[in-house]
PDB file of C-alpha atoms and ligand atoms in Angstrom:
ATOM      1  CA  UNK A   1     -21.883  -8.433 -11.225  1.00 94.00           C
ATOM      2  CA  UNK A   2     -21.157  -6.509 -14.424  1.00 98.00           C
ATOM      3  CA  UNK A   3     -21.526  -2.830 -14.956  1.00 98.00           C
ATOM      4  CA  UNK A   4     -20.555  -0.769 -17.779  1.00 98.00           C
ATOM      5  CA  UNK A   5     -20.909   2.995 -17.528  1.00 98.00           C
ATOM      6  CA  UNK A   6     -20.644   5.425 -19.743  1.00 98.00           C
ATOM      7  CA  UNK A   7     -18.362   2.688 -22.388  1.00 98.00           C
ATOM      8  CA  UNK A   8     -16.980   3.686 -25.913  1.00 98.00           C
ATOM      9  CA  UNK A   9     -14.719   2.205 -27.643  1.00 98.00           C
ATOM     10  CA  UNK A  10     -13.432   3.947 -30.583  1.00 97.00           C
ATOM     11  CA  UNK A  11     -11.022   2.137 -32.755  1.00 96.00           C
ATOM     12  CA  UNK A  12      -7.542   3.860 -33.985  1.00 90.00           C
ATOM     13  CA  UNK A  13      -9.248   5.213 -37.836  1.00 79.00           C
ATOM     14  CA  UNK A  14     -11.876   7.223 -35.608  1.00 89.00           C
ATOM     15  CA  UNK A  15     -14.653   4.355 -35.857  1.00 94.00           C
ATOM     16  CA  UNK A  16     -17.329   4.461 -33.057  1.00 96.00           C
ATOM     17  CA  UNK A  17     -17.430   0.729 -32.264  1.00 98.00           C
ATOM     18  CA  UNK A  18     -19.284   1.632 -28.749  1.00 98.00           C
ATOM     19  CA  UNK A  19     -20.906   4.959 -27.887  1.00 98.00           C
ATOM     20  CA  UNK A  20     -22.272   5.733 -24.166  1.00 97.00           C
ATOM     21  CA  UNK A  21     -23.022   2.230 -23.520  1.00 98.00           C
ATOM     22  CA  UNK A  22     -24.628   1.506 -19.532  1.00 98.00           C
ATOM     23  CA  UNK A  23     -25.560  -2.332 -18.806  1.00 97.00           C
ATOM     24  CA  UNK A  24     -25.980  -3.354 -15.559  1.00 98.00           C
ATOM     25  CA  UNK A  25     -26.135  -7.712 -15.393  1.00 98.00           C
ATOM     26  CA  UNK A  26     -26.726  -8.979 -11.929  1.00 98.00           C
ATOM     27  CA  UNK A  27     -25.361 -12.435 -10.752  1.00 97.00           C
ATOM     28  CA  UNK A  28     -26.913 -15.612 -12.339  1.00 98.00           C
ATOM     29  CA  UNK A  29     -28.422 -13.580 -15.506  1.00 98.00           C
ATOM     30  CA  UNK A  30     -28.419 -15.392 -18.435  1.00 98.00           C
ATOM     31  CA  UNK A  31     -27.966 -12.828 -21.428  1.00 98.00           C
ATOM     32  CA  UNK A  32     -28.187 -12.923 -25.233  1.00 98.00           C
ATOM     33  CA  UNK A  33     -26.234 -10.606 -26.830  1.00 98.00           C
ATOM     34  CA  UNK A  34     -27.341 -10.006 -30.069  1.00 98.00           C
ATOM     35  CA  UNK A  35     -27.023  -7.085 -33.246  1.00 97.00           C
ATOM     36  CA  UNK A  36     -26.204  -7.132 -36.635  1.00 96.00           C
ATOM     37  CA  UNK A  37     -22.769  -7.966 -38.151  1.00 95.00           C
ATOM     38  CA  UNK A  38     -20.757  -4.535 -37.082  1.00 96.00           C
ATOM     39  CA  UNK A  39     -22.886  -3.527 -34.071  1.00 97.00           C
ATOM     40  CA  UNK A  40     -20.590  -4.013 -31.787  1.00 98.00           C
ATOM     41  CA  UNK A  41     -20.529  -7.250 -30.047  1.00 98.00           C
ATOM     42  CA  UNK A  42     -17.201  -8.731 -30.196  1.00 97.00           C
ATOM     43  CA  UNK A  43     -16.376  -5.081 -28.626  1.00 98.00           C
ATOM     44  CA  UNK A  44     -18.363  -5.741 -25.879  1.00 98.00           C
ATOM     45  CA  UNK A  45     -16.681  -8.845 -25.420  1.00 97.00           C
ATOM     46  CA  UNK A  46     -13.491  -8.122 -25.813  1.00 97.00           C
ATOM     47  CA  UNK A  47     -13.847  -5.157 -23.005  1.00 98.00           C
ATOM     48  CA  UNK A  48     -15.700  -8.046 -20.805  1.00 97.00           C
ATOM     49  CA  UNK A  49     -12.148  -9.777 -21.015  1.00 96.00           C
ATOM     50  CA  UNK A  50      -9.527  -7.158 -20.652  1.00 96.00           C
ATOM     51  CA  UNK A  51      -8.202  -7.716 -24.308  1.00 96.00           C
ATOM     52  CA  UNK A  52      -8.842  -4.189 -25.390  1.00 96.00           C
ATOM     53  CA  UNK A  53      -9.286  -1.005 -23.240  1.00 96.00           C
ATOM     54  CA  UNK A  54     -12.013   1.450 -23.695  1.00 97.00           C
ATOM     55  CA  UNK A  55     -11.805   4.943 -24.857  1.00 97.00           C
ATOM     56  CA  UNK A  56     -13.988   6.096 -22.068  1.00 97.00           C
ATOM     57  CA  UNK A  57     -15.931   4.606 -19.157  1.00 98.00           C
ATOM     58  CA  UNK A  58     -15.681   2.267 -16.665  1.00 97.00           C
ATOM     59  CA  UNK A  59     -16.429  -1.472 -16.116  1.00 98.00           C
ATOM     60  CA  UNK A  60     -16.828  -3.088 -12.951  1.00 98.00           C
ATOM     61  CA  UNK A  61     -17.173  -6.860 -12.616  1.00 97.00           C
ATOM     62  CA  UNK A  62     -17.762  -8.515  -8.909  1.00 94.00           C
ATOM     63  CA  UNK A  63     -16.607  -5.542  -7.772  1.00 94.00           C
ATOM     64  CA  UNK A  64     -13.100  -4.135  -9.637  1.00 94.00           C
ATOM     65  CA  UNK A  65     -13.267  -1.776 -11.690  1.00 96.00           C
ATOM     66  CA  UNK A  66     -11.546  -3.765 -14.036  1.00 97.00           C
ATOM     67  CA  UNK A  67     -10.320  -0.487 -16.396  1.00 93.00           C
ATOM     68  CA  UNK A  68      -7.826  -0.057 -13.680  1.00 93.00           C
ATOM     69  CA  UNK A  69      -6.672  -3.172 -13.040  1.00 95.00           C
ATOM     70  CA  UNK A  70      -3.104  -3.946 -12.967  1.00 93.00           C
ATOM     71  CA  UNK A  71      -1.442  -5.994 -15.620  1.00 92.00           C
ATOM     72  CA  UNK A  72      -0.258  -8.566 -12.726  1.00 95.00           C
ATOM     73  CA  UNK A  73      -3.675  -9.215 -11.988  1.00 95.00           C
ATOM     74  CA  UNK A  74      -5.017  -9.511 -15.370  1.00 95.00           C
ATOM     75  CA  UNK A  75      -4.228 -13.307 -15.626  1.00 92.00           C
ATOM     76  CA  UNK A  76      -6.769 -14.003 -12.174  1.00 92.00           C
ATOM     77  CA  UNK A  77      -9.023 -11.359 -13.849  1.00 95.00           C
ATOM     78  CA  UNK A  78      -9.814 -14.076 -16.648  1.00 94.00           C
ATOM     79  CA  UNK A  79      -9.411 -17.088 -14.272  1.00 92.00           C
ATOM     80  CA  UNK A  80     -13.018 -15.836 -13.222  1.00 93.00           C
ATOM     81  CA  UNK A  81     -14.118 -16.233 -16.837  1.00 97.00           C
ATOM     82  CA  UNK A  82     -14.927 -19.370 -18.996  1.00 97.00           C
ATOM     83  CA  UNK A  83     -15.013 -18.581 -22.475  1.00 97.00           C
ATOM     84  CA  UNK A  84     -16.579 -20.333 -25.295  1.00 98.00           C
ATOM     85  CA  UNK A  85     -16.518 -20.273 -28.762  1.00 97.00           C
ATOM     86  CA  UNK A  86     -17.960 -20.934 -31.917  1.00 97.00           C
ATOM     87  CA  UNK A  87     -15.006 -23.133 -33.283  1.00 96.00           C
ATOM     88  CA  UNK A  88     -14.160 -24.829 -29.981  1.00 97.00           C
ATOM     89  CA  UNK A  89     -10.574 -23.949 -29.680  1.00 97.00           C
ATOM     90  CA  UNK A  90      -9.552 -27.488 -28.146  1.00 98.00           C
ATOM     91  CA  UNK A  91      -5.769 -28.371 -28.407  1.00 98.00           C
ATOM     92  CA  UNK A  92      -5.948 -31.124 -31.167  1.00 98.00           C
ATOM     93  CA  UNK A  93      -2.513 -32.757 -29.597  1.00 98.00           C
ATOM     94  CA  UNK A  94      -4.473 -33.307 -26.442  1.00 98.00           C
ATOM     95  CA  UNK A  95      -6.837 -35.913 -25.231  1.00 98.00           C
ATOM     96  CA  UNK A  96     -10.507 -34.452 -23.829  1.00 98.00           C
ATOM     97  CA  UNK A  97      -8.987 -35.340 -19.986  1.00 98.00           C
ATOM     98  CA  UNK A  98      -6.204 -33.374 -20.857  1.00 98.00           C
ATOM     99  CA  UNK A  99      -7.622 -30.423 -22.856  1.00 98.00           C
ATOM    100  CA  UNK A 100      -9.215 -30.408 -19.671  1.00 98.00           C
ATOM    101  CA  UNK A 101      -6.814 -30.634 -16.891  1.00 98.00           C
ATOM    102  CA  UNK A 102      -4.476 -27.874 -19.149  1.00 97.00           C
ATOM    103  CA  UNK A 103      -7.091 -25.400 -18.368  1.00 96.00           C
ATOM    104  CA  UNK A 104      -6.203 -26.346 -14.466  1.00 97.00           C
ATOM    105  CA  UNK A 105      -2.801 -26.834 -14.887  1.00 97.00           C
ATOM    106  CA  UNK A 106      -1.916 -23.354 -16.049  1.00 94.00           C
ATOM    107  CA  UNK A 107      -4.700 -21.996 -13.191  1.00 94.00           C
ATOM    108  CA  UNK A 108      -1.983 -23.730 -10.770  1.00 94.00           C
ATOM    109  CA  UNK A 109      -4.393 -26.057  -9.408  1.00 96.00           C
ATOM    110  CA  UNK A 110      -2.782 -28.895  -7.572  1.00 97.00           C
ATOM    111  CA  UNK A 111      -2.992 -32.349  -9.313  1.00 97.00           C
ATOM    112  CA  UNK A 112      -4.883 -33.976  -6.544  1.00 98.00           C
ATOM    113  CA  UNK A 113      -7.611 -31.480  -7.306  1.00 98.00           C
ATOM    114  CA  UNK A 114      -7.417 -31.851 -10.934  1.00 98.00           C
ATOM    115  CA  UNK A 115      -8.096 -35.874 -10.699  1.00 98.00           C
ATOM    116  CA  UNK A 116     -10.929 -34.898  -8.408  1.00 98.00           C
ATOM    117  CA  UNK A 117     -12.432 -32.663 -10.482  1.00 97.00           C
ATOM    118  CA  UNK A 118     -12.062 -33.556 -14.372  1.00 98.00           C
ATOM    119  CA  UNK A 119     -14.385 -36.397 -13.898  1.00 97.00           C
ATOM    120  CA  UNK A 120     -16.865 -34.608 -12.133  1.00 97.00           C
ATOM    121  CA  UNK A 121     -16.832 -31.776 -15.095  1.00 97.00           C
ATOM    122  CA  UNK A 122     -16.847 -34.770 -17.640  1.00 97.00           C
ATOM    123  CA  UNK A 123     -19.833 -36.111 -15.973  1.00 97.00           C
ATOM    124  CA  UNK A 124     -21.688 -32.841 -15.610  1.00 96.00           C
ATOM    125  CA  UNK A 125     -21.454 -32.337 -19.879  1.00 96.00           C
ATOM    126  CA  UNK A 126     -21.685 -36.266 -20.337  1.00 96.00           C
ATOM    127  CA  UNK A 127     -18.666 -37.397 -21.814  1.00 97.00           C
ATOM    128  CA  UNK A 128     -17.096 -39.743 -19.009  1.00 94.00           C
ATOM    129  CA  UNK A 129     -16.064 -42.221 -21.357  1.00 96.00           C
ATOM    130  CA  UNK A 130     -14.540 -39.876 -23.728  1.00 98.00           C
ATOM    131  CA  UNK A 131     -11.718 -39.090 -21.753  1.00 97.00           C
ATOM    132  CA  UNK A 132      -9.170 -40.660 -23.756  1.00 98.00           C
ATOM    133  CA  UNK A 133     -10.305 -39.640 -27.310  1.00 98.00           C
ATOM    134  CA  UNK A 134      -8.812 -36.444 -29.344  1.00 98.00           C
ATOM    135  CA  UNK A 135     -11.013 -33.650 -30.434  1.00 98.00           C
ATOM    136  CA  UNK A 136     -10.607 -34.751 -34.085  1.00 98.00           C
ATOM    137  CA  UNK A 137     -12.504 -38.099 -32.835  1.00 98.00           C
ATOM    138  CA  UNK A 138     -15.383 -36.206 -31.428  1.00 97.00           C
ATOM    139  CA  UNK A 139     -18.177 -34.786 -33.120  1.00 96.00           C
ATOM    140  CA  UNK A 140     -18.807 -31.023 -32.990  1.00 97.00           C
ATOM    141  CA  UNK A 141     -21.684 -31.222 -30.448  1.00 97.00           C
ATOM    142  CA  UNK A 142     -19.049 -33.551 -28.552  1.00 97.00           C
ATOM    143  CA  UNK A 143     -16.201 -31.279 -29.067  1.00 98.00           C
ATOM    144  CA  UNK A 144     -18.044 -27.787 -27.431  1.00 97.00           C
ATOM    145  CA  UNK A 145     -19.170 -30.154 -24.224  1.00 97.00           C
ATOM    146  CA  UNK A 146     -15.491 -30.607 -23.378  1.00 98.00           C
ATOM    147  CA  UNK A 147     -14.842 -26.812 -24.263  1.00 98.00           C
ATOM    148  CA  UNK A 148     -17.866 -26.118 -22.069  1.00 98.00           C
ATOM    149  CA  UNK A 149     -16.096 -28.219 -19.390  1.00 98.00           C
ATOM    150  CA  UNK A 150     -12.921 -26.231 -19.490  1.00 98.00           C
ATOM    151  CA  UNK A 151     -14.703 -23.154 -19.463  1.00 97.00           C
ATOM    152  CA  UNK A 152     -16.164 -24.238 -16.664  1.00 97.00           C
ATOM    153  CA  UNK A 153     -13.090 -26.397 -14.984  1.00 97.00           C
ATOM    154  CA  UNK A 154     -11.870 -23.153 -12.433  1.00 95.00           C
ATOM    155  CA  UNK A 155     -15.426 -22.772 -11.373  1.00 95.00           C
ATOM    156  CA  UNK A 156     -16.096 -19.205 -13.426  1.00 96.00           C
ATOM    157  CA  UNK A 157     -18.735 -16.698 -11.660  1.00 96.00           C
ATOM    158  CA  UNK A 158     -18.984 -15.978 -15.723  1.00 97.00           C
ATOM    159  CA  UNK A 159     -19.421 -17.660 -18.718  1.00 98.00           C
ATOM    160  CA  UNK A 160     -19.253 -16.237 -22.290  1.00 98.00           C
ATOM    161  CA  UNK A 161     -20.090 -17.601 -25.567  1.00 98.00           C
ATOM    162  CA  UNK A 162     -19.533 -16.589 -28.657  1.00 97.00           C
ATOM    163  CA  UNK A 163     -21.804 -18.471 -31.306  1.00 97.00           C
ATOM    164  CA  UNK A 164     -21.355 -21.667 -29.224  1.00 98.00           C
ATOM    165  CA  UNK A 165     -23.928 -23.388 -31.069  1.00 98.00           C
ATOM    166  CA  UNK A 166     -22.550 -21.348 -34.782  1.00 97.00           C
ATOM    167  CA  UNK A 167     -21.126 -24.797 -36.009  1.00 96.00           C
ATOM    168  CA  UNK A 168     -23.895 -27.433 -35.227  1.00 96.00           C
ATOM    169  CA  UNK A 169     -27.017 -28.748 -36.243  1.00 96.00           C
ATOM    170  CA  UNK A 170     -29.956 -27.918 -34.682  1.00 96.00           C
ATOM    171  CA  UNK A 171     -29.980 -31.011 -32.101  1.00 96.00           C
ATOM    172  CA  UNK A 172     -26.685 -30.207 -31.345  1.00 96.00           C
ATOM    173  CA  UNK A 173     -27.339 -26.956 -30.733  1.00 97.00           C
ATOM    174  CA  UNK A 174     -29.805 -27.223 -28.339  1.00 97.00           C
ATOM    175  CA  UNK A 175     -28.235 -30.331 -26.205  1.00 95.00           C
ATOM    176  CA  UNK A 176     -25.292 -27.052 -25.940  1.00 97.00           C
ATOM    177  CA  UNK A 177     -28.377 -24.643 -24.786  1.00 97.00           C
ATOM    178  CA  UNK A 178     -30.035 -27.359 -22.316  1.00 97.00           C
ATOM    179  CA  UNK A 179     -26.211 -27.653 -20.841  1.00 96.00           C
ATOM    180  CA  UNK A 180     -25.999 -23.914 -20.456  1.00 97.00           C
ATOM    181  CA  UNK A 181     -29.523 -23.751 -19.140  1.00 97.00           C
ATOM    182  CA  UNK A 182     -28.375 -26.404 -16.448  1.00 97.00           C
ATOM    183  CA  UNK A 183     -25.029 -24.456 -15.722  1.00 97.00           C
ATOM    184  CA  UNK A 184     -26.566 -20.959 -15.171  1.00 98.00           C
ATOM    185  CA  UNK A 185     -29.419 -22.549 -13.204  1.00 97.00           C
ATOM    186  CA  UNK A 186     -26.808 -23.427 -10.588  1.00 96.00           C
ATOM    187  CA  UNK A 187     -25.878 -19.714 -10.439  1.00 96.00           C
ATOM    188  CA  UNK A 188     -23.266 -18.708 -13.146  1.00 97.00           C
ATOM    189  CA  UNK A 189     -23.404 -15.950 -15.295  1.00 98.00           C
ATOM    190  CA  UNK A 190     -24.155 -16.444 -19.304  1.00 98.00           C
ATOM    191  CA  UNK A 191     -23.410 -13.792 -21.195  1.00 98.00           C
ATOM    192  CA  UNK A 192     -23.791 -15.498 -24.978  1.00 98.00           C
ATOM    193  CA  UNK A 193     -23.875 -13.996 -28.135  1.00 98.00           C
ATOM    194  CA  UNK A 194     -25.819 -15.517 -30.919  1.00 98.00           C
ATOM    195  CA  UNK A 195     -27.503 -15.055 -34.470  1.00 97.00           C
ATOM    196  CA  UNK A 196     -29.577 -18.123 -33.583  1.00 97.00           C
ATOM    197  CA  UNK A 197     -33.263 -17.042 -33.913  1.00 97.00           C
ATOM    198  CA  UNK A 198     -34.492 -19.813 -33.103  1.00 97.00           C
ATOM    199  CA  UNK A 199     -32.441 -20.433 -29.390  1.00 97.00           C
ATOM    200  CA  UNK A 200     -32.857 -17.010 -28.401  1.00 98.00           C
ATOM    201  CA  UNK A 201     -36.823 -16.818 -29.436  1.00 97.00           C
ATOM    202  CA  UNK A 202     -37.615 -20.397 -27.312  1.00 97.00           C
ATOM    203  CA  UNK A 203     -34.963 -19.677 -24.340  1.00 97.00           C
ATOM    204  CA  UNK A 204     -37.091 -16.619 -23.573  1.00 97.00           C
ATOM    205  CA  UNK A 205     -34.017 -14.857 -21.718  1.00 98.00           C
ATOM    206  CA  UNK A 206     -33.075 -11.518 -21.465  1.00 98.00           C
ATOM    207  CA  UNK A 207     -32.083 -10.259 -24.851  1.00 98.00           C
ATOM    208  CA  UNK A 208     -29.496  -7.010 -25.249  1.00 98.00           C
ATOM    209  CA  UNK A 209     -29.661  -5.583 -29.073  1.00 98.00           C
ATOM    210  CA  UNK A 210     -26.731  -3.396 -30.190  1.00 98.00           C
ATOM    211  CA  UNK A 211     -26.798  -1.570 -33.233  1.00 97.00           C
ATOM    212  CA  UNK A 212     -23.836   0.614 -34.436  1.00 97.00           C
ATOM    213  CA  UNK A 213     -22.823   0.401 -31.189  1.00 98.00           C
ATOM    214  CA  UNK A 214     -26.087   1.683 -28.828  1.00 98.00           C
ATOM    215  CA  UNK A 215     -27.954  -0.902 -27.198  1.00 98.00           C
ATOM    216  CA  UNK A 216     -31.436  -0.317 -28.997  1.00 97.00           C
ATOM    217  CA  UNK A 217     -33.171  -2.586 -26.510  1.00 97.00           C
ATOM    218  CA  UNK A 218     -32.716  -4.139 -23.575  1.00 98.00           C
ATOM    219  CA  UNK A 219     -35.791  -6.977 -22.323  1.00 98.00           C
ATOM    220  CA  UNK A 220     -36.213  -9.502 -19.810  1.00 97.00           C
ATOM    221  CA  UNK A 221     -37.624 -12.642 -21.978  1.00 97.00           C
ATOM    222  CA  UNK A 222     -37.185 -10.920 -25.184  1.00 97.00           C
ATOM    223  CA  UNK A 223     -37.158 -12.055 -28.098  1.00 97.00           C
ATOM    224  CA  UNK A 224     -34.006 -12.252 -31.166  1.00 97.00           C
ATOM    225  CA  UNK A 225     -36.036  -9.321 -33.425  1.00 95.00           C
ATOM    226  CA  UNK A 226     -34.262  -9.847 -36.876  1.00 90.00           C
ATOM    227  CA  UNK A 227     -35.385 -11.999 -39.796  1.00 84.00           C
ATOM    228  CA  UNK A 228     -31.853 -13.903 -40.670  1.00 67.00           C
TER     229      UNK A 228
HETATM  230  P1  ADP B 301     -19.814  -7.286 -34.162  1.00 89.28           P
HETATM  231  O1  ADP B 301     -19.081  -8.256 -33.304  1.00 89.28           O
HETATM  232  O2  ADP B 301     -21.160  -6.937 -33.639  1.00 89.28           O
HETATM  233  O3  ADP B 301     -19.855  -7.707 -35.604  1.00 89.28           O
HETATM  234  P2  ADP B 301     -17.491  -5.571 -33.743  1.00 89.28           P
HETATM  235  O4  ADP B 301     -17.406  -5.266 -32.302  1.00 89.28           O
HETATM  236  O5  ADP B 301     -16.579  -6.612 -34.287  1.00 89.28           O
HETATM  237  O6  ADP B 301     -19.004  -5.897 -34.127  1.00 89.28           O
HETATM  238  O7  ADP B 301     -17.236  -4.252 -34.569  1.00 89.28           O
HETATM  239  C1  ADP B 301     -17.882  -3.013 -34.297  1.00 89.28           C
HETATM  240  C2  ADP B 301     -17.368  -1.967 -35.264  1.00 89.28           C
HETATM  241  O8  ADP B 301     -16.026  -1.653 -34.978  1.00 89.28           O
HETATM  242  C3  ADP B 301     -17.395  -2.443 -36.704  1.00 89.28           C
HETATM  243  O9  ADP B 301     -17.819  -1.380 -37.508  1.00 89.28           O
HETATM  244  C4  ADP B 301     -15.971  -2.821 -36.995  1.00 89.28           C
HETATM  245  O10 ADP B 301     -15.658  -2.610 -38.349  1.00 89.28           O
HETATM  246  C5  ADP B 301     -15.197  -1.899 -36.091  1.00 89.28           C
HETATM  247  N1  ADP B 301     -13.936  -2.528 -35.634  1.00 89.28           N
HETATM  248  C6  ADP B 301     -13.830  -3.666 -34.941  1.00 89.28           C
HETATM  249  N2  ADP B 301     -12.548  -3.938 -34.647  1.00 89.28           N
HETATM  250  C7  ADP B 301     -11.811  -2.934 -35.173  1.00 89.28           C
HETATM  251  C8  ADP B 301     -10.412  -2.623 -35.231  1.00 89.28           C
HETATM  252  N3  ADP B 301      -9.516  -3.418 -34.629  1.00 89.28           N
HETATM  253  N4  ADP B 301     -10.032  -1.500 -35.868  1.00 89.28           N
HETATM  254  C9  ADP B 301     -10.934  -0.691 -36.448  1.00 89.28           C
HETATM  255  N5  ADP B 301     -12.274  -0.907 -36.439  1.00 89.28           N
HETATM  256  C10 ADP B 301     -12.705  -2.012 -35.824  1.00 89.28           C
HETATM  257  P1  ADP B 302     -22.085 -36.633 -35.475  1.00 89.28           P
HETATM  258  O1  ADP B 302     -22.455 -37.152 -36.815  1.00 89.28           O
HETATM  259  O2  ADP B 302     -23.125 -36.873 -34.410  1.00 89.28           O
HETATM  260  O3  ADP B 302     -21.580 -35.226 -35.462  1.00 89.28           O
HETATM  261  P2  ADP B 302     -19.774 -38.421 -35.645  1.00 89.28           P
HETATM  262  O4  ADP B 302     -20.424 -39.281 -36.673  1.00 89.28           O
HETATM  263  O5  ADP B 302     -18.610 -37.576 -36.000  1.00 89.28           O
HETATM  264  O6  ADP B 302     -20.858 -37.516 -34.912  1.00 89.28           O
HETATM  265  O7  ADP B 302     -19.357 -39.333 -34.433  1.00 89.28           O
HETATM  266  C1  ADP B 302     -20.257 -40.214 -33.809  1.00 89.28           C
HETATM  267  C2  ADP B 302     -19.587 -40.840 -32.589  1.00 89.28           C
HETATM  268  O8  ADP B 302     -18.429 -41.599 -32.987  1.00 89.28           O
HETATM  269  C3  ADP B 302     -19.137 -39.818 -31.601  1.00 89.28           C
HETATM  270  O9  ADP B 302     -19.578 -40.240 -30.323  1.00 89.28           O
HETATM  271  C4  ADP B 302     -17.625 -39.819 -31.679  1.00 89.28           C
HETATM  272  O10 ADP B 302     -17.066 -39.650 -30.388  1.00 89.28           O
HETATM  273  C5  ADP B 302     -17.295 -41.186 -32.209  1.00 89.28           C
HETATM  274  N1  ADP B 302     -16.131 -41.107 -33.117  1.00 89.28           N
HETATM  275  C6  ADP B 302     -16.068 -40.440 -34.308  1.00 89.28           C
HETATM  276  N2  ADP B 302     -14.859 -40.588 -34.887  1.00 89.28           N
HETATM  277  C7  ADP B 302     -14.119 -41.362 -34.035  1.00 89.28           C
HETATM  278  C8  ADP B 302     -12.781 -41.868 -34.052  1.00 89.28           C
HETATM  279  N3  ADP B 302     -11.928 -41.607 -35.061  1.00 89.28           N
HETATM  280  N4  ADP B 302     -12.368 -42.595 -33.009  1.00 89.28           N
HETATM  281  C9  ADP B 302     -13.200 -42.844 -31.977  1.00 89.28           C
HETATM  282  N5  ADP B 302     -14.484 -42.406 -31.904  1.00 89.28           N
HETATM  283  C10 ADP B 302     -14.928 -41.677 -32.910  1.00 89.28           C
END
């Protein structure tokens, strides 16, 4: 579902953030993407959703190559994508139903479908009677299940974290990776990128190191491979 062939990016100063990078993740992977501060990552990521271009190479997801996608059809480009990050990113002025229903809303989903479907995606992170409370009354492990939920709330093919579990406490953190296990079990994409030894070393997924921007290895239940 994702290729990249042949990807650099190198950024305006001549820095080599990505050199000759080919990945190939099929449908219903579930990926850690991990590397030292530097390598590369947030790159990676950043080509995954359109925000930069690369300097060479081309990346196909489901089928486009997305490097020559129009500008019009960026916007249902990223529809396809549920993002997640480290610090949540919820709108503070906005309950967890609404936070939500925004993510619809904008998508142009009808509001017949959007009562139909919050509380199922409330349900499915297990928050149902949360739905009237602000982020700021949630705790963090609270706060990332209703970000997971709008990730999740136009029915991505992929999902992509970015330290999800970066600002929680270990039983936080993996009550987040038992959701995401559940999520990609019923067949979406995880592409997640993590310094969490720990999670990656038990979840015993595929792991993808970069280093100065090369992937150095590549293995199907593999393990994190740095000390911090
Ligand atoms: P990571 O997420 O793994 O820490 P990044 O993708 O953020 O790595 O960065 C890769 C390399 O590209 C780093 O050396 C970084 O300094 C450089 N870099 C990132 N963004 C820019 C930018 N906008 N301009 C110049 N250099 C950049
Ligand atoms: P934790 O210590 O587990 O991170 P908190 O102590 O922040 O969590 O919150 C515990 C519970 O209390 C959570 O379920 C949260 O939703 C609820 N809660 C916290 N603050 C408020 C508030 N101001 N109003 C309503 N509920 C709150």
């Amino acid at each position: 579902m994702i290729e990249f062939k042949n990807i650099s990016k190198v950024y305006g100063n001549n820095h080599i953030a990505l050199s000759n990078i080919n990945l190939n993740i099929k449908k219903g992977e579930f990926v850690f993407l991990v590397g030292p501060s530097g390598a590369g990552k947030t790159t990676f990521i950043k080509l995954l959703l359109k925000e930069i271009e690369p300097t060479n190479g081309e990346i196909i997801v489901n089928g486009t190559n997305i490097t020559q996608l129009k500008r019009k059809k960026i916007p249902y480009y990223r529809r396809n994508i549920g993002v997640v990050f480290q610090d949540f990113r919820l709108l503070s002025d906005k309950t967890v139903y609404e936070n939500i229903a925004f993510a619809m809303e904008i998508a142009d989903v009808s509001s017949k479908d959007i009562k139909r479907r919050v509380p199922q995606l409330l349900a499915l992170v297990g928050l149902i009677n949360k739905e009237k409370l602000y982020p700021h009354q949630l705790s963090g492990g609270e706060q990332q299940r209703v970000a997971i939920a709008r990730a999740l709330a136009n029915n991505p093919s992929l999902i992509i974290c970015d330290e999800p579990t970066g600002n929680l406490d270990p039983d936080n953190s993996w009550a987040i990776m038992e959701l995401l296990n559940e999520i990609n079990k019923s067949g979406t994409t995880i592409v997640m990128v993590t310094h969490a030894k720990d999670i990656v070393d038990r979840m015993k997924k595929r792991v993808i190191a970069l280093e100065k921007g090369v992937i150095i290895r590549d293995e199907q239940r593999g393990v994190y491979g740095y000390e911090d």
